[in-house]
């Protein structure tokens, strides 16, 4: 086709080669190689000019990658879940009674009004997290830059505080057990999808540079670890029960013990990322530092969760009762993290940050965490560690499945490091 055009254009001897090139779609340049376009004018032109034009046209066609389709699909699922959870939280809040006491010409409100107002605020906060995620999905400009951490982080924060106020309202007698149990289940679902929202942020963003981490990334990785660990602790705490039971709640244990443990685990994620560039023999002190912070943060956070959710008391007033078997089992869990999981991390550190290696490392963490939870509960309660299964096993199994998905799949998929 192009050869026919060349011949027709070359029939006119008045047409110069540069004019012929312009008619063909090429721009004349003094630096271009001189070749033949027409028979009689032996000049050469490079075929890559044509190929570059065709390639440029092909590059303008948008192609949806499988990863972007997966991100958008899970974003829709998460946004829908946030919306339904927020609506459910708001509906359940309506069943929290509000007492109004008339004292002569004065009106006195009981404490139930405070809890009802707080539950409404955190329900609306969950809906606001859903709105933020819907905006990111529907706005192509926002979606092209990835999903931020605010929707997932907001959903988790509102779920945690909603749980605290709703469980406190139940134990003070302001809510029935049926409503409180429904609120507890709703919060568990909110924690699972909230962690998924944070993982979605990591999946949709580019891989970070080794040794470099920002506060949002540290917050994201730490909170996913915290939520998965707490879900697993709740699952094993419910496993031996006859039915799924409403947890206790103590604000002093949550804010004074559990929260500092959470902060240590979040800070550990930042330290771990900063020390990624330590190679050679320096890998061993790097591992010792990061795993020591992990053990310390887990011990404090799980103690606070036990005092808060299981005992419902101030953990500063109730010390561990001690158990030799539980303490030895705790040492086994720590050694599992340091030796077995640590050896694996050192062995694969030179092979790149592949998602398969990350999943195996997270799975080893889950195995150590099971031993860690049973051992610490045994040491705190004074009873020998016993694996017991009760009527709440099906519900506990669902919670455990969610915890494993958060700790293994979501953490491994979101922690991308450039190699």
mmCIF file of C-alpha atoms in Angstrom:
data_model
loop_
_atom_site.group_PDB
_atom_site.id
_atom_site.type_symbol
_atom_site.label_atom_id
_atom_site.label_comp_id
_atom_site.label_asym_id
_atom_site.label_seq_id
_atom_site.Cartn_x
_atom_site.Cartn_y
_atom_site.Cartn_z
ATOM 1 C CA UNK A 1 0.000 0.000 0.000
ATOM 2 C CA UNK A 2 2.755 2.426 0.980
ATOM 3 C CA UNK A 3 4.807 1.431 -2.064
ATOM 4 C CA UNK A 4 1.866 2.362 -4.362
ATOM 5 C CA UNK A 5 1.581 5.763 -2.686
ATOM 6 C CA UNK A 6 5.307 6.321 -3.077
ATOM 7 C CA UNK A 7 5.165 5.641 -6.827
ATOM 8 C CA UNK A 8 2.139 7.867 -7.394
ATOM 9 C CA UNK A 9 3.762 10.727 -5.535
ATOM 10 C CA UNK A 10 7.033 10.309 -7.338
ATOM 11 C CA UNK A 11 5.452 10.596 -10.779
ATOM 12 C CA UNK A 12 5.547 14.325 -10.359
ATOM 13 C CA UNK A 13 9.190 15.292 -10.747
ATOM 14 C CA UNK A 14 8.431 18.637 -9.147
ATOM 15 C CA UNK A 15 7.734 17.000 -5.798
ATOM 16 C CA UNK A 16 10.768 17.191 -3.572
ATOM 17 C CA UNK A 17 11.682 14.327 -1.217
ATOM 18 C CA UNK A 18 10.943 16.460 1.845
ATOM 19 C CA UNK A 19 7.471 17.245 0.460
ATOM 20 C CA UNK A 20 6.906 13.533 -0.148
ATOM 21 C CA UNK A 21 7.925 12.793 3.425
ATOM 22 C CA UNK A 22 5.499 15.403 4.753
ATOM 23 C CA UNK A 23 2.665 13.955 2.676
ATOM 24 C CA UNK A 24 3.426 10.527 4.109
ATOM 25 C CA UNK A 25 3.206 11.863 7.658
ATOM 26 C CA UNK A 26 6.929 12.347 8.377
ATOM 27 C CA UNK A 27 8.495 15.585 9.510
ATOM 28 C CA UNK A 28 11.550 16.754 7.681
ATOM 29 C CA UNK A 29 14.688 17.090 9.713
ATOM 30 C CA UNK A 30 18.239 17.839 8.640
ATOM 31 C CA UNK A 31 19.430 15.070 10.899
ATOM 32 C CA UNK A 32 17.278 12.394 9.276
ATOM 33 C CA UNK A 33 19.168 9.842 7.190
ATOM 34 C CA UNK A 34 18.865 10.482 3.501
ATOM 35 C CA UNK A 35 17.308 7.498 1.666
ATOM 36 C CA UNK A 36 15.172 6.778 -1.323
ATOM 37 C CA UNK A 37 11.484 7.185 -1.364
ATOM 38 C CA UNK A 38 11.069 7.287 -5.113
ATOM 39 C CA UNK A 39 12.742 5.318 -7.835
ATOM 40 C CA UNK A 40 14.979 8.034 -9.393
ATOM 41 C CA UNK A 41 15.711 9.659 -6.135
ATOM 42 C CA UNK A 42 17.737 7.011 -4.261
ATOM 43 C CA UNK A 43 17.021 8.050 -0.687
ATOM 44 C CA UNK A 44 16.376 5.891 2.323
ATOM 45 C CA UNK A 45 13.900 6.377 5.146
ATOM 46 C CA UNK A 46 13.752 4.471 8.366
ATOM 47 C CA UNK A 47 10.750 2.190 8.902
ATOM 48 C CA UNK A 48 10.819 2.867 12.623
ATOM 49 C CA UNK A 49 9.044 6.178 11.894
ATOM 50 C CA UNK A 50 5.976 4.248 10.810
ATOM 51 C CA UNK A 51 6.299 1.792 13.664
ATOM 52 C CA UNK A 52 6.598 4.578 16.219
ATOM 53 C CA UNK A 53 3.364 6.156 14.969
ATOM 54 C CA UNK A 54 1.519 2.850 15.099
ATOM 55 C CA UNK A 55 2.889 2.113 18.571
ATOM 56 C CA UNK A 56 1.847 5.520 19.859
ATOM 57 C CA UNK A 57 -1.660 4.936 18.599
ATOM 58 C CA UNK A 58 -1.755 1.527 20.253
ATOM 59 C CA UNK A 59 -0.577 2.933 23.561
ATOM 60 C CA UNK A 60 -3.553 5.283 23.662
ATOM 61 C CA UNK A 61 -5.930 2.325 24.021
ATOM 62 C CA UNK A 62 -6.624 1.791 27.747
ATOM 63 C CA UNK A 63 -6.111 -1.749 28.959
ATOM 64 C CA UNK A 64 -7.498 -2.767 32.355
ATOM 65 C CA UNK A 65 -5.004 -4.926 34.232
ATOM 66 C CA UNK A 66 -6.277 -7.866 36.312
ATOM 67 C CA UNK A 67 -4.920 -6.201 39.468
ATOM 68 C CA UNK A 68 -6.840 -2.966 38.866
ATOM 69 C CA UNK A 69 -10.032 -4.944 38.250
ATOM 70 C CA UNK A 70 -9.452 -6.886 41.470
ATOM 71 C CA UNK A 71 -8.827 -3.680 43.413
ATOM 72 C CA UNK A 72 -11.980 -2.055 42.069
ATOM 73 C CA UNK A 73 -14.065 -5.163 42.714
ATOM 74 C CA UNK A 74 -12.906 -5.542 46.308
ATOM 75 C CA UNK A 75 -13.285 -1.793 46.819
ATOM 76 C CA UNK A 76 -16.963 -2.079 45.897
ATOM 77 C CA UNK A 77 -17.368 -5.029 48.271
ATOM 78 C CA UNK A 78 -15.673 -3.121 51.114
ATOM 79 C CA UNK A 79 -17.663 0.062 50.513
ATOM 80 C CA UNK A 80 -20.912 -1.920 50.469
ATOM 81 C CA UNK A 81 -19.884 -3.693 53.688
ATOM 82 C CA UNK A 82 -19.037 -0.396 55.406
ATOM 83 C CA UNK A 83 -22.430 0.980 54.388
ATOM 84 C CA UNK A 84 -24.383 -2.022 55.664
ATOM 85 C CA UNK A 85 -22.359 -2.187 58.886
ATOM 86 C CA UNK A 86 -22.910 1.517 59.564
ATOM 87 C CA UNK A 87 -26.640 1.208 58.977
ATOM 88 C CA UNK A 88 -26.807 -1.881 61.212
ATOM 89 C CA UNK A 89 -24.889 -0.102 63.980
ATOM 90 C CA UNK A 90 -27.264 2.843 63.743
ATOM 91 C CA UNK A 91 -30.374 0.636 63.848
ATOM 92 C CA UNK A 92 -29.088 -1.293 66.865
ATOM 93 C CA UNK A 93 -28.384 1.997 68.609
ATOM 94 C CA UNK A 94 -32.100 2.820 68.459
ATOM 95 C CA UNK A 95 -32.762 -0.116 70.791
ATOM 96 C CA UNK A 96 -30.510 1.416 73.466
ATOM 97 C CA UNK A 97 -33.099 3.034 75.769
ATOM 98 C CA UNK A 98 -32.748 6.650 76.843
ATOM 99 C CA UNK A 99 -34.034 7.504 80.281
ATOM 100 C CA UNK A 100 -35.444 10.934 81.088
ATOM 101 C CA UNK A 101 -36.115 11.731 84.728
ATOM 102 C CA UNK A 102 -38.354 14.596 85.765
ATOM 103 C CA UNK A 103 -37.462 16.244 89.077
ATOM 104 C CA UNK A 104 -40.008 18.962 89.661
ATOM 105 C CA UNK A 105 -39.432 21.590 87.038
ATOM 106 C CA UNK A 106 -36.037 20.088 86.040
ATOM 107 C CA UNK A 107 -35.278 17.353 83.547
ATOM 108 C CA UNK A 108 -32.406 14.992 84.325
ATOM 109 C CA UNK A 109 -30.968 12.603 81.765
ATOM 110 C CA UNK A 110 -29.423 9.307 82.812
ATOM 111 C CA UNK A 111 -26.050 7.965 81.691
ATOM 112 C CA UNK A 112 -27.782 5.999 78.947
ATOM 113 C CA UNK A 113 -28.047 9.210 76.920
ATOM 114 C CA UNK A 114 -24.256 9.492 76.792
ATOM 115 C CA UNK A 115 -23.863 5.932 75.519
ATOM 116 C CA UNK A 116 -26.654 6.338 73.009
ATOM 117 C CA UNK A 117 -25.122 9.552 71.675
ATOM 118 C CA UNK A 118 -21.671 7.955 71.419
ATOM 119 C CA UNK A 119 -23.056 4.965 69.529
ATOM 120 C CA UNK A 120 -24.820 7.296 67.096
ATOM 121 C CA UNK A 121 -21.593 9.236 66.516
ATOM 122 C CA UNK A 122 -19.551 6.124 65.786
ATOM 123 C CA UNK A 123 -22.293 4.686 63.570
ATOM 124 C CA UNK A 124 -22.221 7.869 61.492
ATOM 125 C CA UNK A 125 -18.427 7.625 61.511
ATOM 126 C CA UNK A 126 -18.658 4.177 59.938
ATOM 127 C CA UNK A 127 -20.986 5.562 57.277
ATOM 128 C CA UNK A 128 -18.523 8.385 56.659
ATOM 129 C CA UNK A 129 -15.795 5.786 56.047
ATOM 130 C CA UNK A 130 -18.121 4.182 53.504
ATOM 131 C CA UNK A 131 -18.686 7.543 51.804
ATOM 132 C CA UNK A 132 -14.933 8.147 51.540
ATOM 133 C CA UNK A 133 -14.425 4.754 49.926
ATOM 134 C CA UNK A 134 -17.351 5.252 47.527
ATOM 135 C CA UNK A 135 -15.848 8.603 46.462
ATOM 136 C CA UNK A 136 -12.513 6.926 45.774
ATOM 137 C CA UNK A 137 -14.214 4.238 43.684
ATOM 138 C CA UNK A 138 -16.509 6.497 41.660
ATOM 139 C CA UNK A 139 -13.867 9.150 41.036
ATOM 140 C CA UNK A 140 -11.476 7.890 38.354
ATOM 141 C CA UNK A 141 -8.893 10.453 39.404
ATOM 142 C CA UNK A 142 -8.898 9.171 42.979
ATOM 143 C CA UNK A 143 -8.877 5.502 41.950
ATOM 144 C CA UNK A 144 -5.935 6.000 39.595
ATOM 145 C CA UNK A 145 -3.814 7.164 42.556
ATOM 146 C CA UNK A 146 -4.805 4.182 44.700
ATOM 147 C CA UNK A 147 -7.008 3.864 47.767
ATOM 148 C CA UNK A 148 -5.949 5.843 50.823
ATOM 149 C CA UNK A 149 -5.808 4.513 54.377
ATOM 150 C CA UNK A 150 -8.508 6.840 55.734
ATOM 151 C CA UNK A 151 -11.578 4.678 54.845
ATOM 152 C CA UNK A 152 -10.169 1.509 56.404
ATOM 153 C CA UNK A 153 -8.591 3.274 59.365
ATOM 154 C CA UNK A 154 -11.777 5.240 60.013
ATOM 155 C CA UNK A 155 -13.892 2.086 59.891
ATOM 156 C CA UNK A 156 -11.631 0.337 62.411
ATOM 157 C CA UNK A 157 -11.497 3.265 64.822
ATOM 158 C CA UNK A 158 -15.281 3.655 64.821
ATOM 159 C CA UNK A 159 -15.779 -0.112 65.243
ATOM 160 C CA UNK A 160 -13.432 -0.263 68.249
ATOM 161 C CA UNK A 161 -15.030 2.677 70.070
ATOM 162 C CA UNK A 162 -18.554 1.566 69.181
ATOM 163 C CA UNK A 163 -17.723 -1.785 70.749
ATOM 164 C CA UNK A 164 -16.406 -0.112 73.885
ATOM 165 C CA UNK A 165 -19.466 2.058 74.442
ATOM 166 C CA UNK A 166 -22.013 -0.611 73.496
ATOM 167 C CA UNK A 167 -20.440 -3.283 75.728
ATOM 168 C CA UNK A 168 -20.204 -0.819 78.615
ATOM 169 C CA UNK A 169 -23.860 0.106 78.130
ATOM 170 C CA UNK A 170 -24.819 -3.567 78.297
ATOM 171 C CA UNK A 171 -22.905 -4.282 81.508
ATOM 172 C CA UNK A 172 -24.476 -1.195 83.110
ATOM 173 C CA UNK A 173 -27.919 -2.581 82.280
ATOM 174 C CA UNK A 174 -28.899 -0.142 79.538
ATOM 175 C CA UNK A 175 -29.158 -2.726 76.735
ATOM 176 C CA UNK A 176 -30.557 -6.247 76.473
ATOM 177 C CA UNK A 177 -28.258 -9.202 75.886
ATOM 178 C CA UNK A 178 -29.763 -9.853 72.456
ATOM 179 C CA UNK A 179 -28.993 -6.348 71.221
ATOM 180 C CA UNK A 180 -25.528 -6.375 72.810
ATOM 181 C CA UNK A 181 -24.679 -9.691 71.135
ATOM 182 C CA UNK A 182 -25.856 -8.348 67.775
ATOM 183 C CA UNK A 183 -23.671 -5.263 68.309
ATOM 184 C CA UNK A 184 -20.677 -7.478 69.149
ATOM 185 C CA UNK A 185 -21.113 -9.538 65.975
ATOM 186 C CA UNK A 186 -21.516 -6.375 63.894
ATOM 187 C CA UNK A 187 -18.273 -4.995 65.323
ATOM 188 C CA UNK A 188 -16.402 -8.227 64.508
ATOM 189 C CA UNK A 189 -17.552 -7.969 60.897
ATOM 190 C CA UNK A 190 -16.535 -4.311 60.890
ATOM 191 C CA UNK A 191 -13.047 -5.165 62.162
ATOM 192 C CA UNK A 192 -12.579 -7.746 59.407
ATOM 193 C CA UNK A 193 -13.660 -5.455 56.575
ATOM 194 C CA UNK A 194 -11.849 -2.482 58.103
ATOM 195 C CA UNK A 195 -8.583 -4.430 57.998
ATOM 196 C CA UNK A 196 -9.465 -5.358 54.428
ATOM 197 C CA UNK A 197 -9.847 -1.674 53.619
ATOM 198 C CA UNK A 198 -6.331 -1.005 54.904
ATOM 199 C CA UNK A 199 -4.965 -3.949 52.939
ATOM 200 C CA UNK A 200 -6.729 -2.572 49.880
ATOM 201 C CA UNK A 201 -4.761 0.635 50.318
ATOM 202 C CA UNK A 202 -1.490 -1.296 50.253
ATOM 203 C CA UNK A 203 -2.483 -3.383 47.240
ATOM 204 C CA UNK A 204 -3.542 -0.380 45.164
ATOM 205 C CA UNK A 205 -0.387 1.633 45.911
ATOM 206 C CA UNK A 206 3.034 1.130 44.281
ATOM 207 C CA UNK A 207 5.664 -0.847 46.160
ATOM 208 C CA UNK A 208 7.693 1.273 48.553
ATOM 209 C CA UNK A 209 11.456 1.736 48.414
ATOM 210 C CA UNK A 210 13.430 -0.515 50.829
ATOM 211 C CA UNK A 211 14.409 1.301 53.998
ATOM 212 C CA UNK A 212 11.876 4.084 53.443
ATOM 213 C CA UNK A 213 8.523 4.257 55.217
ATOM 214 C CA UNK A 214 6.059 7.010 56.026
ATOM 215 C CA UNK A 215 3.732 7.307 58.996
ATOM 216 C CA UNK A 216 0.616 6.233 57.007
ATOM 217 C CA UNK A 217 2.394 3.068 55.831
ATOM 218 C CA UNK A 218 3.602 2.290 59.350
ATOM 219 C CA UNK A 219 0.086 2.866 60.677
ATOM 220 C CA UNK A 220 -1.435 0.653 57.988
ATOM 221 C CA UNK A 221 0.887 -2.320 58.509
ATOM 222 C CA UNK A 222 0.731 -2.068 62.301
ATOM 223 C CA UNK A 223 -3.045 -1.805 62.508
ATOM 224 C CA UNK A 224 -3.577 -4.808 60.208
ATOM 225 C CA UNK A 225 -1.292 -6.843 62.488
ATOM 226 C CA UNK A 226 -3.141 -5.606 65.590
ATOM 227 C CA UNK A 227 -6.636 -6.324 64.262
ATOM 228 C CA UNK A 228 -5.754 -9.828 63.075
ATOM 229 C CA UNK A 229 -4.096 -10.638 66.411
ATOM 230 C CA UNK A 230 -7.055 -9.371 68.466
ATOM 231 C CA UNK A 231 -9.516 -11.301 66.296
ATOM 232 C CA UNK A 232 -7.504 -14.470 66.890
ATOM 233 C CA UNK A 233 -7.397 -13.827 70.647
ATOM 234 C CA UNK A 234 -11.188 -13.329 70.659
ATOM 235 C CA UNK A 235 -11.667 -16.547 68.674
ATOM 236 C CA UNK A 236 -9.669 -18.676 71.112
ATOM 237 C CA UNK A 237 -11.316 -16.940 74.063
ATOM 238 C CA UNK A 238 -14.752 -17.918 72.724
ATOM 239 C CA UNK A 239 -13.824 -21.429 71.570
ATOM 240 C CA UNK A 240 -14.472 -23.250 74.848
ATOM 241 C CA UNK A 241 -17.769 -21.509 75.608
ATOM 242 C CA UNK A 242 -21.189 -23.072 75.292
ATOM 243 C CA UNK A 243 -22.286 -20.226 73.023
ATOM 244 C CA UNK A 244 -20.905 -16.975 71.694
ATOM 245 C CA UNK A 245 -20.812 -14.679 74.699
ATOM 246 C CA UNK A 246 -20.725 -10.918 75.102
ATOM 247 C CA UNK A 247 -17.252 -9.748 76.123
ATOM 248 C CA UNK A 248 -16.435 -7.612 79.122
ATOM 249 C CA UNK A 249 -15.051 -4.089 78.786
ATOM 250 C CA UNK A 250 -12.818 -1.963 80.984
ATOM 251 C CA UNK A 251 -11.640 1.384 79.672
ATOM 252 C CA UNK A 252 -8.594 1.561 81.933
ATOM 253 C CA UNK A 253 -7.271 -1.745 80.625
ATOM 254 C CA UNK A 254 -8.028 -0.788 77.027
ATOM 255 C CA UNK A 255 -6.519 2.694 77.116
ATOM 256 C CA UNK A 256 -3.793 2.037 79.683
ATOM 257 C CA UNK A 257 -2.492 -1.422 78.671
ATOM 258 C CA UNK A 258 -3.896 -2.554 75.311
ATOM 259 C CA UNK A 259 -3.288 0.764 73.564
ATOM 260 C CA UNK A 260 0.417 1.053 74.573
ATOM 261 C CA UNK A 261 0.942 -2.476 73.279
ATOM 262 C CA UNK A 262 -0.671 -1.436 70.005
ATOM 263 C CA UNK A 263 1.627 1.577 69.746
ATOM 264 C CA UNK A 264 4.686 -0.637 70.240
ATOM 265 C CA UNK A 265 3.541 -2.935 67.433
ATOM 266 C CA UNK A 266 2.948 0.021 65.110
ATOM 267 C CA UNK A 267 6.342 1.485 65.943
ATOM 268 C CA UNK A 268 7.915 -1.901 65.316
ATOM 269 C CA UNK A 269 6.651 -1.801 61.724
ATOM 270 C CA UNK A 270 8.505 1.475 61.222
ATOM 271 C CA UNK A 271 11.718 0.130 62.755
ATOM 272 C CA UNK A 272 11.496 -3.034 60.657
ATOM 273 C CA UNK A 273 11.143 -1.019 57.455
ATOM 274 C CA UNK A 274 14.024 1.306 58.372
ATOM 275 C CA UNK A 275 16.370 -1.617 59.028
ATOM 276 C CA UNK A 276 15.582 -3.424 55.777
ATOM 277 C CA UNK A 277 18.795 -2.170 54.201
ATOM 278 C CA UNK A 278 20.952 -3.910 56.815
ATOM 279 C CA UNK A 279 22.589 -6.777 54.943
ATOM 280 C CA UNK A 280 25.206 -9.394 55.682
ATOM 281 C CA UNK A 281 25.956 -10.055 59.367
ATOM 282 C CA UNK A 282 23.833 -7.006 60.278
ATOM 283 C CA UNK A 283 20.718 -9.044 59.464
ATOM 284 C CA UNK A 284 20.993 -10.860 62.809
ATOM 285 C CA UNK A 285 20.844 -7.784 65.094
ATOM 286 C CA UNK A 286 18.123 -6.417 62.798
ATOM 287 C CA UNK A 287 16.071 -9.559 63.380
ATOM 288 C CA UNK A 288 16.731 -9.464 67.122
ATOM 289 C CA UNK A 289 15.551 -5.852 67.400
ATOM 290 C CA UNK A 290 12.360 -6.273 65.376
ATOM 291 C CA UNK A 291 11.312 -9.592 66.941
ATOM 292 C CA UNK A 292 11.987 -8.310 70.462
ATOM 293 C CA UNK A 293 9.649 -5.393 69.779
ATOM 294 C CA UNK A 294 7.111 -7.869 68.397
ATOM 295 C CA UNK A 295 7.211 -10.065 71.512
ATOM 296 C CA UNK A 296 7.048 -7.054 73.837
ATOM 297 C CA UNK A 297 4.118 -5.468 72.002
ATOM 298 C CA UNK A 298 2.206 -8.762 71.826
ATOM 299 C CA UNK A 299 2.725 -9.516 75.530
ATOM 300 C CA UNK A 300 1.434 -6.101 76.614
ATOM 301 C CA UNK A 301 -1.463 -5.929 74.149
ATOM 302 C CA UNK A 302 -2.693 -9.471 74.862
ATOM 303 C CA UNK A 303 -2.486 -8.873 78.607
ATOM 304 C CA UNK A 304 -4.582 -5.737 78.212
ATOM 305 C CA UNK A 305 -7.077 -7.579 76.004
ATOM 306 C CA UNK A 306 -7.352 -10.415 78.550
ATOM 307 C CA UNK A 307 -7.967 -7.993 81.407
ATOM 308 C CA UNK A 308 -10.375 -5.952 79.291
ATOM 309 C CA UNK A 309 -12.419 -8.429 77.256
ATOM 310 C CA UNK A 310 -12.229 -11.549 79.479
ATOM 311 C CA UNK A 311 -12.025 -10.237 83.043
ATOM 312 C CA UNK A 312 -13.446 -6.751 82.594
ATOM 313 C CA UNK A 313 -11.160 -5.352 85.301
ATOM 314 C CA UNK A 314 -8.346 -2.854 85.612
ATOM 315 C CA UNK A 315 -5.248 -4.778 84.624
ATOM 316 C CA UNK A 316 -3.050 -2.631 86.859
ATOM 317 C CA UNK A 317 -4.877 -3.960 89.913
ATOM 318 C CA UNK A 318 -4.851 -7.630 88.888
ATOM 319 C CA UNK A 319 -1.470 -9.216 88.330
ATOM 320 C CA UNK A 320 -0.648 -12.589 86.747
ATOM 321 C CA UNK A 321 -1.322 -15.604 88.955
ATOM 322 C CA UNK A 322 1.479 -17.574 87.352
ATOM 323 C CA UNK A 323 1.692 -21.066 85.891
ATOM 324 C CA UNK A 324 4.932 -22.936 85.187
ATOM 325 C CA UNK A 325 3.543 -24.837 82.196
ATOM 326 C CA UNK A 326 2.122 -21.693 80.687
ATOM 327 C CA UNK A 327 5.407 -19.846 81.168
ATOM 328 C CA UNK A 328 7.421 -22.647 79.501
ATOM 329 C CA UNK A 329 4.943 -22.701 76.617
ATOM 330 C CA UNK A 330 5.365 -18.931 76.287
ATOM 331 C CA UNK A 331 9.139 -19.419 76.001
ATOM 332 C CA UNK A 332 8.503 -21.966 73.240
ATOM 333 C CA UNK A 333 6.389 -19.423 71.334
ATOM 334 C CA UNK A 334 9.089 -16.755 71.661
ATOM 335 C CA UNK A 335 11.787 -19.154 70.457
ATOM 336 C CA UNK A 336 9.558 -20.162 67.549
ATOM 337 C CA UNK A 337 9.356 -16.532 66.489
ATOM 338 C CA UNK A 338 13.069 -15.865 66.930
ATOM 339 C CA UNK A 339 14.621 -19.101 65.689
ATOM 340 C CA UNK A 340 12.287 -20.804 63.222
ATOM 341 C CA UNK A 341 10.525 -17.775 61.739
ATOM 342 C CA UNK A 342 13.673 -15.675 62.025
ATOM 343 C CA UNK A 343 15.774 -18.270 60.213
ATOM 344 C CA UNK A 344 13.262 -18.396 57.403
ATOM 345 C CA UNK A 345 13.230 -14.597 57.065
ATOM 346 C CA UNK A 346 17.035 -14.476 56.922
ATOM 347 C CA UNK A 347 17.175 -17.341 54.398
ATOM 348 C CA UNK A 348 14.792 -15.649 51.958
ATOM 349 C CA UNK A 349 15.994 -12.073 52.497
ATOM 350 C CA UNK A 350 18.374 -12.381 49.526
ATOM 351 C CA UNK A 351 15.731 -13.799 47.186
ATOM 352 C CA UNK A 352 13.521 -10.756 46.897
ATOM 353 C CA UNK A 353 10.289 -9.724 48.543
ATOM 354 C CA UNK A 354 8.025 -12.240 46.827
ATOM 355 C CA UNK A 355 4.442 -12.552 47.957
ATOM 356 C CA UNK A 356 4.840 -16.317 48.464
ATOM 357 C CA UNK A 357 7.694 -15.813 50.921
ATOM 358 C CA UNK A 358 5.689 -13.153 52.742
ATOM 359 C CA UNK A 359 2.704 -15.492 53.105
ATOM 360 C CA UNK A 360 4.864 -18.281 54.536
ATOM 361 C CA UNK A 361 6.370 -15.834 57.037
ATOM 362 C CA UNK A 362 2.886 -14.650 58.090
ATOM 363 C CA UNK A 363 1.720 -18.256 58.404
ATOM 364 C CA UNK A 364 4.634 -19.011 60.725
ATOM 365 C CA UNK A 365 3.595 -15.981 62.774
ATOM 366 C CA UNK A 366 0.055 -17.370 63.074
ATOM 367 C CA UNK A 367 1.407 -20.715 64.285
ATOM 368 C CA UNK A 368 3.536 -18.992 66.924
ATOM 369 C CA UNK A 369 0.643 -16.714 67.896
ATOM 370 C CA UNK A 370 -1.620 -19.679 68.731
ATOM 371 C CA UNK A 371 0.979 -20.960 71.212
ATOM 372 C CA UNK A 372 1.594 -17.418 72.474
ATOM 373 C CA UNK A 373 -2.093 -16.790 73.247
ATOM 374 C CA UNK A 374 -2.659 -20.064 75.096
ATOM 375 C CA UNK A 375 0.601 -19.677 77.020
ATOM 376 C CA UNK A 376 -0.075 -16.099 78.133
ATOM 377 C CA UNK A 377 -3.646 -16.840 79.137
ATOM 378 C CA UNK A 378 -2.413 -19.793 81.175
ATOM 379 C CA UNK A 379 0.250 -17.712 82.915
ATOM 380 C CA UNK A 380 -2.194 -14.882 83.665
ATOM 381 C CA UNK A 381 -5.046 -17.073 84.910
ATOM 382 C CA UNK A 382 -2.918 -19.590 86.821
ATOM 383 C CA UNK A 383 -4.537 -22.559 85.045
ATOM 384 C CA UNK A 384 -2.701 -25.078 82.897
ATOM 385 C CA UNK A 385 -3.167 -24.503 79.146
ATOM 386 C CA UNK A 386 -6.000 -26.690 77.879
ATOM 387 C CA UNK A 387 -7.407 -26.816 74.368
ATOM 388 C CA UNK A 388 -11.170 -27.124 74.840
ATOM 389 C CA UNK A 389 -13.987 -26.896 72.306
ATOM 390 C CA UNK A 390 -17.539 -25.956 73.240
ATOM 391 C CA UNK A 391 -20.802 -25.054 71.591
ATOM 392 C CA UNK A 392 -19.401 -21.732 70.368
ATOM 393 C CA UNK A 393 -16.917 -23.561 68.123
ATOM 394 C CA UNK A 394 -18.695 -22.748 64.805
ATOM 395 C CA UNK A 395 -18.810 -19.035 65.575
ATOM 396 C CA UNK A 396 -15.241 -19.098 66.905
ATOM 397 C CA UNK A 397 -14.111 -20.886 63.750
ATOM 398 C CA UNK A 398 -15.530 -18.076 61.596
ATOM 399 C CA UNK A 399 -13.731 -15.478 63.699
ATOM 400 C CA UNK A 400 -10.533 -17.527 63.472
ATOM 401 C CA UNK A 401 -10.879 -17.785 59.695
ATOM 402 C CA UNK A 402 -11.225 -14.020 59.454
ATOM 403 C CA UNK A 403 -8.144 -13.559 61.651
ATOM 404 C CA UNK A 404 -6.062 -15.890 59.474
ATOM 405 C CA UNK A 405 -7.153 -14.099 56.303
ATOM 406 C CA UNK A 406 -6.175 -10.764 57.827
ATOM 407 C CA UNK A 407 -2.821 -11.930 59.184
ATOM 408 C CA UNK A 408 -1.723 -14.055 56.223
ATOM 409 C CA UNK A 409 -3.432 -12.966 53.014
ATOM 410 C CA UNK A 410 -4.114 -9.284 53.616
ATOM 411 C CA UNK A 411 -0.790 -8.528 55.317
ATOM 412 C CA UNK A 412 1.225 -10.380 52.683
ATOM 413 C CA UNK A 413 -0.613 -8.679 49.809
ATOM 414 C CA UNK A 414 -0.295 -5.155 51.215
ATOM 415 C CA UNK A 415 3.370 -5.160 52.288
ATOM 416 C CA UNK A 416 4.999 -4.613 48.906
ATOM 417 C CA UNK A 417 8.646 -3.599 48.785
ATOM 418 C CA UNK A 418 10.473 -2.632 45.588
ATOM 419 C CA UNK A 419 13.299 -5.008 44.653
#
